[in-house]
PDB file of C-alpha atoms and ligand atoms in Angstrom:
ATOM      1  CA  UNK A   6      18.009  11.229 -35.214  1.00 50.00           C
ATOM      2  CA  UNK A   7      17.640  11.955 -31.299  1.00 49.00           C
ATOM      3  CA  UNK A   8      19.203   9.440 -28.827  1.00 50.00           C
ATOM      4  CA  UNK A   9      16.517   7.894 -26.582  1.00 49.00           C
ATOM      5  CA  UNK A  10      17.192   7.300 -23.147  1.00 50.00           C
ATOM      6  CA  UNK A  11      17.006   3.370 -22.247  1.00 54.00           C
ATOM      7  CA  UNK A  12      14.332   4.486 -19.957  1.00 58.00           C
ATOM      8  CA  UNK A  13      10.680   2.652 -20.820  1.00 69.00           C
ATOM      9  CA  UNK A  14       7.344   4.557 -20.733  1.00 70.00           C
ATOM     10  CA  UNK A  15       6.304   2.159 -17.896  1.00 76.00           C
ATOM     11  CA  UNK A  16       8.827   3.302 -15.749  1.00 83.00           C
ATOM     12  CA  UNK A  17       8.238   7.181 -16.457  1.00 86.00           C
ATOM     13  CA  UNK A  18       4.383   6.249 -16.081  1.00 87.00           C
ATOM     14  CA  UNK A  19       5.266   4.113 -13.084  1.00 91.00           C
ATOM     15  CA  UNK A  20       7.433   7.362 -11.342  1.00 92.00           C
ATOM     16  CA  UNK A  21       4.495   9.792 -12.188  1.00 94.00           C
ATOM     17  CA  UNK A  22       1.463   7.470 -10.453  1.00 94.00           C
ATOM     18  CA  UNK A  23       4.097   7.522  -7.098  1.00 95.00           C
ATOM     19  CA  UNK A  24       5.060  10.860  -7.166  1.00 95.00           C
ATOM     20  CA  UNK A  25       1.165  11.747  -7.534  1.00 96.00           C
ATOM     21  CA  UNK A  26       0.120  10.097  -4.230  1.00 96.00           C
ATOM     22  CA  UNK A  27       3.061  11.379  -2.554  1.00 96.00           C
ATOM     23  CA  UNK A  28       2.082  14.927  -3.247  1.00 97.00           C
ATOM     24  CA  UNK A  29      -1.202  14.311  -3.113  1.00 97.00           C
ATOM     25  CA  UNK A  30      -2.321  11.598  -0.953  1.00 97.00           C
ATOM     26  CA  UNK A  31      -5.804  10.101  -0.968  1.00 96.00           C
ATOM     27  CA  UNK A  32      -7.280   9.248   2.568  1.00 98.00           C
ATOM     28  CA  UNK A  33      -5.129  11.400   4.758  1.00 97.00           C
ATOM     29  CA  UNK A  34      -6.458  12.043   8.334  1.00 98.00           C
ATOM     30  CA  UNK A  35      -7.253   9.157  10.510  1.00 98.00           C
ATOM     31  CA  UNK A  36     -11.004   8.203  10.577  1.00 98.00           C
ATOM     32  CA  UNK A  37     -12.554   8.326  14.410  1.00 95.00           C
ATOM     33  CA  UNK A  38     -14.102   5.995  15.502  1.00 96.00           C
ATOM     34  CA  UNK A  39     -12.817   3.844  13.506  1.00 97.00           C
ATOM     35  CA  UNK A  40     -13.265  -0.049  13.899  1.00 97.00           C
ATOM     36  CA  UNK A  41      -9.502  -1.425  13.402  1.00 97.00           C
ATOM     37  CA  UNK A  42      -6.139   0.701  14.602  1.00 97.00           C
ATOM     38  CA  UNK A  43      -2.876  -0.247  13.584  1.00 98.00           C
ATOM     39  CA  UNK A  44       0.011   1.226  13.992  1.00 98.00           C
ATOM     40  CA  UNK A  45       3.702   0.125  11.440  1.00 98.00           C
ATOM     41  CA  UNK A  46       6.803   1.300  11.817  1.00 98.00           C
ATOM     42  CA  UNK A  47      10.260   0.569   9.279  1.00 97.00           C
ATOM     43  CA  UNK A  48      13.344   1.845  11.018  1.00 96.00           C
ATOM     44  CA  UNK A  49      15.118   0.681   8.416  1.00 94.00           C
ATOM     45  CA  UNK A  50      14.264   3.966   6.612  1.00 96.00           C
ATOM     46  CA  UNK A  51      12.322   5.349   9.807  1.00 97.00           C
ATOM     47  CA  UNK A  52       8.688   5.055   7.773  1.00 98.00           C
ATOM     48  CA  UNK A  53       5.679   5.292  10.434  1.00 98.00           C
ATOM     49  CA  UNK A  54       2.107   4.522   9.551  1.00 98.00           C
ATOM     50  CA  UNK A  55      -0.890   4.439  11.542  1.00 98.00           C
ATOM     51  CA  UNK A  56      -3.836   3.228   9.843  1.00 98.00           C
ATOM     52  CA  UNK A  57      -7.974   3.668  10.497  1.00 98.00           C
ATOM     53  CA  UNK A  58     -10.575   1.476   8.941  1.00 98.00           C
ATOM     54  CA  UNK A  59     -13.876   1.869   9.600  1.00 98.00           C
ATOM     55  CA  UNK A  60     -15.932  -1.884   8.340  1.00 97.00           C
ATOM     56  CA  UNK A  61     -19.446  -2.143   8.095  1.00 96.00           C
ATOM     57  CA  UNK A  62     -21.117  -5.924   7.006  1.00 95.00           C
ATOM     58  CA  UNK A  63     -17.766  -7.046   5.769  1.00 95.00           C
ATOM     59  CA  UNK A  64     -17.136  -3.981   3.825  1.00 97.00           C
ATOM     60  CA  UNK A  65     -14.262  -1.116   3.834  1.00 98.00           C
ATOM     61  CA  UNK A  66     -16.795   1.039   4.884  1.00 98.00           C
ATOM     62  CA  UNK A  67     -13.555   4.141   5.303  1.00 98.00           C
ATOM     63  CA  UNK A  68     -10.190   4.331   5.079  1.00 98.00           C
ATOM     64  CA  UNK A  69      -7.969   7.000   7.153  1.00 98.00           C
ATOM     65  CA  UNK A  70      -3.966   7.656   7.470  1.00 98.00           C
ATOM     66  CA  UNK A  71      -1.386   9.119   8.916  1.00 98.00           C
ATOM     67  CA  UNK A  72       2.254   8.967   8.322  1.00 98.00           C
ATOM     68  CA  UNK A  73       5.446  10.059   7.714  1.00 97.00           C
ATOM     69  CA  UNK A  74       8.452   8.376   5.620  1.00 97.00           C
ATOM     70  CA  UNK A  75       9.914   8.270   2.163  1.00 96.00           C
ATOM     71  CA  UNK A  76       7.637   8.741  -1.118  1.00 95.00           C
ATOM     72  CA  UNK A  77       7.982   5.114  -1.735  1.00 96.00           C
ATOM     73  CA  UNK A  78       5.933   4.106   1.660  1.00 97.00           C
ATOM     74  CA  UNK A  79       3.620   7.021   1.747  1.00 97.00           C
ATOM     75  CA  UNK A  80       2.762   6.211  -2.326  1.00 97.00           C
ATOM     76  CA  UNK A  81       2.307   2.780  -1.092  1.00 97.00           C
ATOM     77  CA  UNK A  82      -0.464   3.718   1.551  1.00 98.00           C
ATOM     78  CA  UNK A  83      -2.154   6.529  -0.471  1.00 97.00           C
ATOM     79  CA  UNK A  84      -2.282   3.972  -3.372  1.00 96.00           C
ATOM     80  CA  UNK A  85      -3.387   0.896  -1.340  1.00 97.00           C
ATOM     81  CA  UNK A  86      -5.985   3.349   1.023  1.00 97.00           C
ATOM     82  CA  UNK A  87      -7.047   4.216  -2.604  1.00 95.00           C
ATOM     83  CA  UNK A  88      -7.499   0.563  -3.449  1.00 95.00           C
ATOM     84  CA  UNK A  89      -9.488  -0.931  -0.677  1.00 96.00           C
ATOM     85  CA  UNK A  90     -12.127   1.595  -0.117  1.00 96.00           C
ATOM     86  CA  UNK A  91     -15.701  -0.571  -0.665  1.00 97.00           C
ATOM     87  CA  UNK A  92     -14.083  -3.547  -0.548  1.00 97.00           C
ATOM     88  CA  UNK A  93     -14.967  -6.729   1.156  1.00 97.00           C
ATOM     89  CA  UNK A  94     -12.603  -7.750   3.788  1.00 97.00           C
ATOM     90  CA  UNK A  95     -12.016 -10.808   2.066  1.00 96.00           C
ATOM     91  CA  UNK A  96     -11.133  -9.114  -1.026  1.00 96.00           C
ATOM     92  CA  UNK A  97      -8.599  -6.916   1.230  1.00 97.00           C
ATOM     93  CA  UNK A  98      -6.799 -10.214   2.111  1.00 97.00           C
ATOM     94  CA  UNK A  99      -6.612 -11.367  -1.928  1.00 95.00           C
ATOM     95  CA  UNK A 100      -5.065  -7.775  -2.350  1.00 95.00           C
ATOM     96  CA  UNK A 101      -2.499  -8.289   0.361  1.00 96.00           C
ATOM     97  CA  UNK A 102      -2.158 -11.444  -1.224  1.00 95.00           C
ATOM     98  CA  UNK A 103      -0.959 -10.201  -4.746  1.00 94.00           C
ATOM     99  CA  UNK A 104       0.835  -7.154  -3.591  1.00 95.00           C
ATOM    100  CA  UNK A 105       3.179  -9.002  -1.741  1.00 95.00           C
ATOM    101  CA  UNK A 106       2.900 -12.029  -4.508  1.00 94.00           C
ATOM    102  CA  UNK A 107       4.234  -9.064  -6.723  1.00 94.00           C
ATOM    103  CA  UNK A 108       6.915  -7.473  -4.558  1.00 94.00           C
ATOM    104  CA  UNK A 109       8.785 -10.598  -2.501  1.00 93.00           C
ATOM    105  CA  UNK A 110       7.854 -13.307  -4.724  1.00 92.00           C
ATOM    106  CA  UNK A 111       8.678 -11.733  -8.250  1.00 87.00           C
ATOM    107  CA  UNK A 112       5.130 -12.465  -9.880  1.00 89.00           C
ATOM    108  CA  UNK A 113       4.712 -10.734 -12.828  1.00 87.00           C
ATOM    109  CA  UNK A 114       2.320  -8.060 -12.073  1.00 84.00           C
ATOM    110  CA  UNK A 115      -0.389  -8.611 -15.791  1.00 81.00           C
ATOM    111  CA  UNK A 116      -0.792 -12.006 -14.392  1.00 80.00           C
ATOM    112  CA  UNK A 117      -2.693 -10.479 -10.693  1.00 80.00           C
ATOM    113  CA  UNK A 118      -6.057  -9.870 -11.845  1.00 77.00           C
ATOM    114  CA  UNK A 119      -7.547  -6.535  -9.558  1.00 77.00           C
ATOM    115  CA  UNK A 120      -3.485  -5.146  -9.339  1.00 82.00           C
ATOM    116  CA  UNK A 121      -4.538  -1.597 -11.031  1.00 80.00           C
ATOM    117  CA  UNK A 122      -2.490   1.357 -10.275  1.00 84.00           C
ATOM    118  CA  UNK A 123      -0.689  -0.634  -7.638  1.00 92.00           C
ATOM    119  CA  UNK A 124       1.517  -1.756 -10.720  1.00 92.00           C
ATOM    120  CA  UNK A 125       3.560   1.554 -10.126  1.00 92.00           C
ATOM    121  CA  UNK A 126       5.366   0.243  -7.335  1.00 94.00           C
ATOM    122  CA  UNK A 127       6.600  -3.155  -9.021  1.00 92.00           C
ATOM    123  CA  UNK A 128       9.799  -1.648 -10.176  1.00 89.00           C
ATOM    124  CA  UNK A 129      10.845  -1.410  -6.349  1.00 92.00           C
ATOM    125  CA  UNK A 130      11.829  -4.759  -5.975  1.00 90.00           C
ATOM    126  CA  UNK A 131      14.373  -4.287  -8.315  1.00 88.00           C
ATOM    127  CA  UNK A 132      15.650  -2.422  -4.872  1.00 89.00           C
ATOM    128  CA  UNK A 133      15.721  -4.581  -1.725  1.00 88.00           C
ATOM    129  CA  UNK A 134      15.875  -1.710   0.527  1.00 89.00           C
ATOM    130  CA  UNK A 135      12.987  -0.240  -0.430  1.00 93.00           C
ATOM    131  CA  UNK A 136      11.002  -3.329  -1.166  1.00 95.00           C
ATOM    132  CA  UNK A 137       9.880  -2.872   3.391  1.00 96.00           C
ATOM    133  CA  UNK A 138       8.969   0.906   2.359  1.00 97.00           C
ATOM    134  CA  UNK A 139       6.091  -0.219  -0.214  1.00 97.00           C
ATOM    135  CA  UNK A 140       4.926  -3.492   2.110  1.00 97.00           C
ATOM    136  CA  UNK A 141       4.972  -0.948   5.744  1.00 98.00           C
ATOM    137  CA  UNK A 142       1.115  -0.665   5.277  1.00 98.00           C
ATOM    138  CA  UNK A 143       0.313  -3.848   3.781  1.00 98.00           C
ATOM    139  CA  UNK A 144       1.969  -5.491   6.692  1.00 98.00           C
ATOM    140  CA  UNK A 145       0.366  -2.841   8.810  1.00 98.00           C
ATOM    141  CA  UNK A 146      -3.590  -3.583   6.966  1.00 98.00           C
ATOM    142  CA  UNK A 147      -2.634  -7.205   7.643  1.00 98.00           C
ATOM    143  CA  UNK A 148      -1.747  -6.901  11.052  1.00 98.00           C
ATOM    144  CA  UNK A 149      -4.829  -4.645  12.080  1.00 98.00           C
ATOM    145  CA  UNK A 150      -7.510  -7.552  10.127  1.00 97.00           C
ATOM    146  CA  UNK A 151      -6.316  -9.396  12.381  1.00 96.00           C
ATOM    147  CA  UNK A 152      -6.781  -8.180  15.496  1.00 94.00           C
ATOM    148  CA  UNK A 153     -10.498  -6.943  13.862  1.00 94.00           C
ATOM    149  CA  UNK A 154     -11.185 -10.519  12.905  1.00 91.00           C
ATOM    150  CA  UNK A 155      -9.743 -12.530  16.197  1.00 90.00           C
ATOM    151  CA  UNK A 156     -12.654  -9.711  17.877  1.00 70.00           C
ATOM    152  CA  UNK A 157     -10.114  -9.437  20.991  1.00 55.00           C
ATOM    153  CA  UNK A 158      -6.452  -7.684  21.446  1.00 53.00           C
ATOM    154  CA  UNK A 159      -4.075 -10.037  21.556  1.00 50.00           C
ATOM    155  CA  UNK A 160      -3.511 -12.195  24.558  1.00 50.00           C
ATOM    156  CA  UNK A 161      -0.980 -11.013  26.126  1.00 48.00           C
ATOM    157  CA  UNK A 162       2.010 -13.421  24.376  1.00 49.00           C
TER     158      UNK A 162
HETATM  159 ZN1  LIG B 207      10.984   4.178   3.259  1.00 64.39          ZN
END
């Protein structure tokens, strides 16, 4: 009888759906004009993103990246690029909402309704290091709604 490895299917799934948008990232190339800018940077790792949206009536009209970092934070912008296309803004904040829900607070990711693909990267907070890589451009989606929403740049503080 052959020895299995104490590896699960999930995980090998998991490792295939990151590797995938590493190598082959959807939404690369920054959208111009775009509507919202935002620019996120780890240096614990040294991950950069800079990330275009272009929003029409409330909707993710485009989505447009560049970056450069470890496969966990690229697969993390590929996937979540991939994720909010046509979506509402509002729905873009629920997303934020569960990813981090999933990665800092430990939620188990069958109970986020909408999670999809982006279950891949739950395994990585099993890894506190890398747990910044896969929220760089949530944080960086978050911040940019923001200064879309407020209508203004910040002032000055
Ligand atoms: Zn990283």
């Amino acid at each position: 009888m052959a020895q299995t490895e104490p590896v699960s299917l999930d995980d090998e799934l998991f490792r295939e759906i990151i590797l995938d948008h590493y190598r082959h990232p959807r939404h690369r190339g920054l959208l111009d004009p775009a509507d919202m800018a935002s620019h996120g940077h780890n240096p614990l790792c040294g991950d950069e993103v800079d990330l275009s949206l272009r929003v029409r009536g409330g909707q993710v009209e485009g989505v447009g990246f560049e970056g450069q970092g470890c496969s966990i934070s690229m697969a993390s912008t590929s996937m979540m690029s991939e994720e909010i296309q046509g979506k509402s803004l509002e729905q873009a904040h629920e997303l934020i909402g569960r990813f981090r829900a999933m990665l800092l607070e430990g939620q188990d990711p069958s109970s986020l309704a909408g999670i999809g693909d982006l279950e891949a990267l739950s395994g990585v907070r099993r890894y506190a290091s890398r747990v910044k890589c896969a929220m760089l451009p949530w944080t960086t989606l978050e911040a940019g709604l923001k200064q879309l929403e407020g209508g203004h740049e910040p002032a000055g503080d």
